[in-house]
mmCIF file of C-alpha atoms in Angstrom:
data_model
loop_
_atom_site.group_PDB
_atom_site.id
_atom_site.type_symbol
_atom_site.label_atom_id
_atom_site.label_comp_id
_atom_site.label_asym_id
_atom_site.label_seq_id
_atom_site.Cartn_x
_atom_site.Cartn_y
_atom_site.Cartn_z
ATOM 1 C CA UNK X 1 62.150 -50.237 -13.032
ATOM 2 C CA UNK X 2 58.596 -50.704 -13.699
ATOM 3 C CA UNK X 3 56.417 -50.974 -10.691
ATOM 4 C CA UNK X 4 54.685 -54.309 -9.944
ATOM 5 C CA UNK X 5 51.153 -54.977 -10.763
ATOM 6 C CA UNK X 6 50.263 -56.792 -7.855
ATOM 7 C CA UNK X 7 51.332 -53.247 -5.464
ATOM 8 C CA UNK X 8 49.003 -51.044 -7.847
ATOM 9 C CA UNK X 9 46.029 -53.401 -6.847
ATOM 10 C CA UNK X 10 46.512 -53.030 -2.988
ATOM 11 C CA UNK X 11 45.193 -49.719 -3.362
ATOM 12 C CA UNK X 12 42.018 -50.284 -4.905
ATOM 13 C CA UNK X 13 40.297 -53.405 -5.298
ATOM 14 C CA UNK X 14 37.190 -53.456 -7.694
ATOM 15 C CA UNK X 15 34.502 -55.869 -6.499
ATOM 16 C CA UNK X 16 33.528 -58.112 -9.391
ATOM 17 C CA UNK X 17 29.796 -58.416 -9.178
ATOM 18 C CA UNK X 18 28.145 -61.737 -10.756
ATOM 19 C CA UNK X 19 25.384 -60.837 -12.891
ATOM 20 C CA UNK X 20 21.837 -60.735 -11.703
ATOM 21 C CA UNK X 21 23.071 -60.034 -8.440
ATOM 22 C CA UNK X 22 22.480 -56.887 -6.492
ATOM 23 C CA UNK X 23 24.877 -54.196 -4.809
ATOM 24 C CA UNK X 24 25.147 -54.291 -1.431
ATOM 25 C CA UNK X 25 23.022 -51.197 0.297
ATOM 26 C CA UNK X 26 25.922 -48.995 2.238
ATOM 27 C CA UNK X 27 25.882 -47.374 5.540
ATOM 28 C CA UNK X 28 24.584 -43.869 4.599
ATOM 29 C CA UNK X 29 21.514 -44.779 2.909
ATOM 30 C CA UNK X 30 18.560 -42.330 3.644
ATOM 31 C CA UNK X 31 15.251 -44.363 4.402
ATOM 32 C CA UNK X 32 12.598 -42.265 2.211
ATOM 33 C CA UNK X 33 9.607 -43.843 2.803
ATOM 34 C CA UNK X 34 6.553 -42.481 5.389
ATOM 35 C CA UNK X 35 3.176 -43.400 6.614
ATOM 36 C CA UNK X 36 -0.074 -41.704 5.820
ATOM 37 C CA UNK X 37 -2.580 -41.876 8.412
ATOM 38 C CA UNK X 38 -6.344 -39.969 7.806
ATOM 39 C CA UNK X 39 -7.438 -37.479 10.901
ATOM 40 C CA UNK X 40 -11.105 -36.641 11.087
ATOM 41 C CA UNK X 41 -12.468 -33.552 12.913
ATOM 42 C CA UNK X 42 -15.345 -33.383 14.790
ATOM 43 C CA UNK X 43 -16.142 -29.486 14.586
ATOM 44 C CA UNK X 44 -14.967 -27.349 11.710
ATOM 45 C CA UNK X 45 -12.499 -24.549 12.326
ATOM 46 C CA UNK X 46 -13.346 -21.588 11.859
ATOM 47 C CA UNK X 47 -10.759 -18.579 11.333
ATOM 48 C CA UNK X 48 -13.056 -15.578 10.138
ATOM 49 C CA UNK X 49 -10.991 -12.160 11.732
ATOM 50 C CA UNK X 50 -13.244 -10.291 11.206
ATOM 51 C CA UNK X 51 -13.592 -11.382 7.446
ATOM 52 C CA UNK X 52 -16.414 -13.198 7.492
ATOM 53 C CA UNK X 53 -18.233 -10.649 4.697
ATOM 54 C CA UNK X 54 -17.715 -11.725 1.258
ATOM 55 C CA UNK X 55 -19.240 -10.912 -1.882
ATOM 56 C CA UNK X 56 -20.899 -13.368 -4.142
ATOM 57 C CA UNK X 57 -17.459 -13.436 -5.947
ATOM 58 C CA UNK X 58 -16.316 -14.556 -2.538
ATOM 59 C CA UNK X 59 -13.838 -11.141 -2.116
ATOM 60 C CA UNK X 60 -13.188 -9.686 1.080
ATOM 61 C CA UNK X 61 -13.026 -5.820 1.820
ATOM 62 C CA UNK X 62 -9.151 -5.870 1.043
ATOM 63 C CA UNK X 63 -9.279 -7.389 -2.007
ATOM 64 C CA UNK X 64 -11.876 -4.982 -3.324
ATOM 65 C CA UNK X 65 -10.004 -1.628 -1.733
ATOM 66 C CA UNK X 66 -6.649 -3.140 -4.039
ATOM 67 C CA UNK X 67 -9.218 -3.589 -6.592
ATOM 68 C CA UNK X 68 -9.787 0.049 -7.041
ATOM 69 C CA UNK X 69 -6.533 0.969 -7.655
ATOM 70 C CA UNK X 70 -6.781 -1.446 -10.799
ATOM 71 C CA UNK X 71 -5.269 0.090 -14.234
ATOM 72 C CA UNK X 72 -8.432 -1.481 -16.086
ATOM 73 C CA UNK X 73 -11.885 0.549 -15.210
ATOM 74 C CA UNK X 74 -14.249 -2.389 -15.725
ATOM 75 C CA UNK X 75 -12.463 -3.787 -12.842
ATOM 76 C CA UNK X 76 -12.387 -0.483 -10.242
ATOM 77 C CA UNK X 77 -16.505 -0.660 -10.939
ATOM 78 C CA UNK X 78 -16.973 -4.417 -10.490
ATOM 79 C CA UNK X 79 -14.620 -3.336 -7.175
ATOM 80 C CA UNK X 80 -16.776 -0.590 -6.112
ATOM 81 C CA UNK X 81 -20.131 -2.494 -7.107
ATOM 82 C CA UNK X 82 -18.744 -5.792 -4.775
ATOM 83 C CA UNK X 83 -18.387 -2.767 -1.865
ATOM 84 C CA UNK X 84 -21.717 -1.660 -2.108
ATOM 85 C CA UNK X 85 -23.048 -5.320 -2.101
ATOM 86 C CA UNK X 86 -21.339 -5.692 0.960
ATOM 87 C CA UNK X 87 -22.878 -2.218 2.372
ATOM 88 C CA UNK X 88 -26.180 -3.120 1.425
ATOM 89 C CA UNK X 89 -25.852 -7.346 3.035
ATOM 90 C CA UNK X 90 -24.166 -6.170 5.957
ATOM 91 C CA UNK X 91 -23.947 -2.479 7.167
ATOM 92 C CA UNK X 92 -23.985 -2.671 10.524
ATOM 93 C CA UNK X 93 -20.700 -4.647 11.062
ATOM 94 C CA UNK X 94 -18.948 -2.311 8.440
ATOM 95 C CA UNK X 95 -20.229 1.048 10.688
ATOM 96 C CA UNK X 96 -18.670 -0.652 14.116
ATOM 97 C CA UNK X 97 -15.731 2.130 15.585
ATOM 98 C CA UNK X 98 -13.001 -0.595 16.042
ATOM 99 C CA UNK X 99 -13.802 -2.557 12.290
ATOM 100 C CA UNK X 100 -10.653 -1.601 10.883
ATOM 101 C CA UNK X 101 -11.333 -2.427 7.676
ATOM 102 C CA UNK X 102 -15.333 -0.434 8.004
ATOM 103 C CA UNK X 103 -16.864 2.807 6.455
ATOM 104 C CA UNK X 104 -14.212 4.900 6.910
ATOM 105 C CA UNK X 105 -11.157 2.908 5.024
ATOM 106 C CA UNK X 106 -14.488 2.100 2.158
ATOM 107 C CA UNK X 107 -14.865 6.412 2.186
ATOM 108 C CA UNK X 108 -11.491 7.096 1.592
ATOM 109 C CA UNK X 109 -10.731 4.771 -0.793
ATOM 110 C CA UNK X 110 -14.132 6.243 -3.023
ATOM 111 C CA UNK X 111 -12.542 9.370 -1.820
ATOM 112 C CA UNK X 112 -9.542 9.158 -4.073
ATOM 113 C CA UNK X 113 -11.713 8.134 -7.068
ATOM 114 C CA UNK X 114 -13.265 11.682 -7.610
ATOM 115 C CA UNK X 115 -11.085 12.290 -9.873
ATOM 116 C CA UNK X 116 -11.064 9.149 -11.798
ATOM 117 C CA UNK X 117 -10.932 9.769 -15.964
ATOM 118 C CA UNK X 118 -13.568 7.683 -16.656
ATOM 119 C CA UNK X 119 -17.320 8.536 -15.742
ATOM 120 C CA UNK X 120 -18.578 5.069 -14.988
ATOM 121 C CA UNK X 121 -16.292 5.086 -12.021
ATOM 122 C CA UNK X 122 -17.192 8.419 -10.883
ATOM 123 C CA UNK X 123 -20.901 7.753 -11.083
ATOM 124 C CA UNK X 124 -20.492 4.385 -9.780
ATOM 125 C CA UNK X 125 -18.591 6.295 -6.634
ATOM 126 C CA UNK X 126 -21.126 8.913 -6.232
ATOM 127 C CA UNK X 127 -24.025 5.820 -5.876
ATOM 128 C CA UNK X 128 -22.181 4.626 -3.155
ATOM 129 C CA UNK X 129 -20.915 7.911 -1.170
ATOM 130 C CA UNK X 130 -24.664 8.612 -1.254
ATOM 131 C CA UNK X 131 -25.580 4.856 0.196
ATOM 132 C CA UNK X 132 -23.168 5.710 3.050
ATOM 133 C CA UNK X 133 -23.491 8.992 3.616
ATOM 134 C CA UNK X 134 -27.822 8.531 4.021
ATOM 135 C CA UNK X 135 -26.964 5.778 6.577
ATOM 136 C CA UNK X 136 -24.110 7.568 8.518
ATOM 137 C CA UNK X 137 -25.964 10.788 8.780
ATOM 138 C CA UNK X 138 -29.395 8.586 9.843
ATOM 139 C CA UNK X 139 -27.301 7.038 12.590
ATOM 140 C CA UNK X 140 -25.848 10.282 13.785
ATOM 141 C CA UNK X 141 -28.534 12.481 13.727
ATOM 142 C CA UNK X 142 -30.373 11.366 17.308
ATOM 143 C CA UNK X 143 -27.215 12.144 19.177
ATOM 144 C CA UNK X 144 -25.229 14.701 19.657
ATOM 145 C CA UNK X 145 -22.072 12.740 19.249
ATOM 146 C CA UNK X 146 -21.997 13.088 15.596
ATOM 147 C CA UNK X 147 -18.501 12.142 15.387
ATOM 148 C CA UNK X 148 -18.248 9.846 13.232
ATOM 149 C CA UNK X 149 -17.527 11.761 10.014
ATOM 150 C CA UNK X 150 -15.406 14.246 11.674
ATOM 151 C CA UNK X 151 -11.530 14.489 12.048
ATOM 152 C CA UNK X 152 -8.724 12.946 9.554
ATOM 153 C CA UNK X 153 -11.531 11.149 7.617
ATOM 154 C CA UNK X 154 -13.482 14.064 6.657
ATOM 155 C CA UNK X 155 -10.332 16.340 5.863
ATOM 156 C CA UNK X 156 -9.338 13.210 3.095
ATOM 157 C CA UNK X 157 -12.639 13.563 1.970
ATOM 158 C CA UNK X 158 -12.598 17.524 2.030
ATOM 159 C CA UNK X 159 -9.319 17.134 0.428
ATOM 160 C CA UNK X 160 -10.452 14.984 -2.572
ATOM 161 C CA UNK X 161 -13.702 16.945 -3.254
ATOM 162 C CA UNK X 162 -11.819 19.937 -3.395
ATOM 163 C CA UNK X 163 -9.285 18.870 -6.106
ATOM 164 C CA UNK X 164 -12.677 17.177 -8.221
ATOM 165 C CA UNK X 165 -13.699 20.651 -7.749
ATOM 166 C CA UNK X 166 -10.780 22.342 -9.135
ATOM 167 C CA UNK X 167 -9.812 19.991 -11.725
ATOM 168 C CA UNK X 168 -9.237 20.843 -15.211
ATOM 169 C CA UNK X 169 -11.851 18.375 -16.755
ATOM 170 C CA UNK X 170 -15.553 19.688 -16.855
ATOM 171 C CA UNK X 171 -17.202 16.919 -16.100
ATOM 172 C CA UNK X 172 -15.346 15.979 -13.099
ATOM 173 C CA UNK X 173 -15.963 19.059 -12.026
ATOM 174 C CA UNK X 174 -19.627 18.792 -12.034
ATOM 175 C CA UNK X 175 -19.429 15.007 -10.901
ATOM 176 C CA UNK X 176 -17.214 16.745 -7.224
ATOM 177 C CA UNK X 177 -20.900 19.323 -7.087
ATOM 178 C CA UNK X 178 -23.089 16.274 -7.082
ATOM 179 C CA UNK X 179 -21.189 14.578 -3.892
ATOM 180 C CA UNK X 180 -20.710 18.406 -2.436
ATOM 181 C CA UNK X 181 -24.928 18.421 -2.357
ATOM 182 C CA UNK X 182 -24.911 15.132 -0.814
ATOM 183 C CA UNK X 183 -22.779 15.932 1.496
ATOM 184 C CA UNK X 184 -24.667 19.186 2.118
ATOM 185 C CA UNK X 185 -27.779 17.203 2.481
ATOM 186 C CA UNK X 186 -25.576 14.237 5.164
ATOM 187 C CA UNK X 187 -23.755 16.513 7.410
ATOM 188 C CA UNK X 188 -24.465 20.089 7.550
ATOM 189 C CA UNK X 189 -22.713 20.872 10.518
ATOM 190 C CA UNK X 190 -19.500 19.929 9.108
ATOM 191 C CA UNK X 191 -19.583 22.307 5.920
ATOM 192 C CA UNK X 192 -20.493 25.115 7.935
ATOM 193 C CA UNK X 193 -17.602 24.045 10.694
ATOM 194 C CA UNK X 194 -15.580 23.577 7.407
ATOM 195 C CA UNK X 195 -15.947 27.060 6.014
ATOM 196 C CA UNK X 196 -15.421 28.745 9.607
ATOM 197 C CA UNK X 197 -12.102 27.744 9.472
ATOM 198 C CA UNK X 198 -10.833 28.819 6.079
#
């Protein structure tokens, strides 16, 4: 026997809407609306840590020590160019022992572009090893603790200079003799304490 309309419609009972009229809003309806309110400050904040020396491109020290390592060579000299604006605008803060990001992290990132392929770089490295090295060895040179070339930093440098030395292409070769006077003329001491040991 068939079943009976009038049971199949106690189960579900569609709601016949009149038109123009509007469906009833349920229980679970999320409220998405918010308020906007405008703050003004009195003093600016100022976060700087330490980073307060930026180029006229506005780059930091970090982004121009990853800019180095750049596959393209125009950009490893516009890298090492923003490094020696910063030297030259603001030496003091970069030659301060706890700067973590000062002369010695600048020296042995130009360290490991001795033996770049292309000579722009290399020269462009030289320019500034010289810059650095003429300031270091002018700050060092009325006290006896000349330390601030010596240790780890100097053995990466030793260490790069020697493979620009011994590398296959002449002109890196002669490029590694130019910084080896420099560094003849800087710091002395430290070639002589250098060849003791070998």
């Amino acid at each position: 026997m068939p079943k009976s309309k009038k049971k199949k419609n106690q189960d579900f009972q569609k709601v016949k809407l009149k038109v123009g009229k509007k469906l009833p809003k349920g229980d679970n309806v999320t409220n998405l609306s918010f308020k906007t309110r405008q703050i003004q400050l009195t003093q600016r904040i100022k976060d700087d840590g330490g980073q307060d020396t930026v180029t006229k491109k506005k780059l930091v020290i970090q982004d121009l020590l990853r800019q180095c390592d750049h596959h393209s060579s125009s950009a490893r000299v516009n890298a090492i160019s923003g490094l020696k604006e910063l030297w030259l605008t603001n030496y003091a803060d970069l030659m301060v022992p706890t700067n973590v990001h000062g002369y010695g992290e600048i020296l042995k990132k130009l360290s490991t572009l001795l033996i770049d392929n292309e000579a722009i770089v290399r020269h462009s490295v030289i320019n500034l090893f010289k810059l650095i090295l003429t300031k270091l060895s002018s700050k060092t040179s009325g006290d006896k603790n000349s330390n601030r070339l010596e240790g780890r930093l100097y053995s990466h440098i030793h260490a790069y200079l020697c493979c620009a030395m011994n590398h296959v292409h002449e002109d890196i070769k002669l490029d590694a003799l130019i910084l080896f006077d420099t560094l003849l003329d800087s710091f002395p001491h430290l070639m002589v304490q250098q060849l003791e040991t070998c």
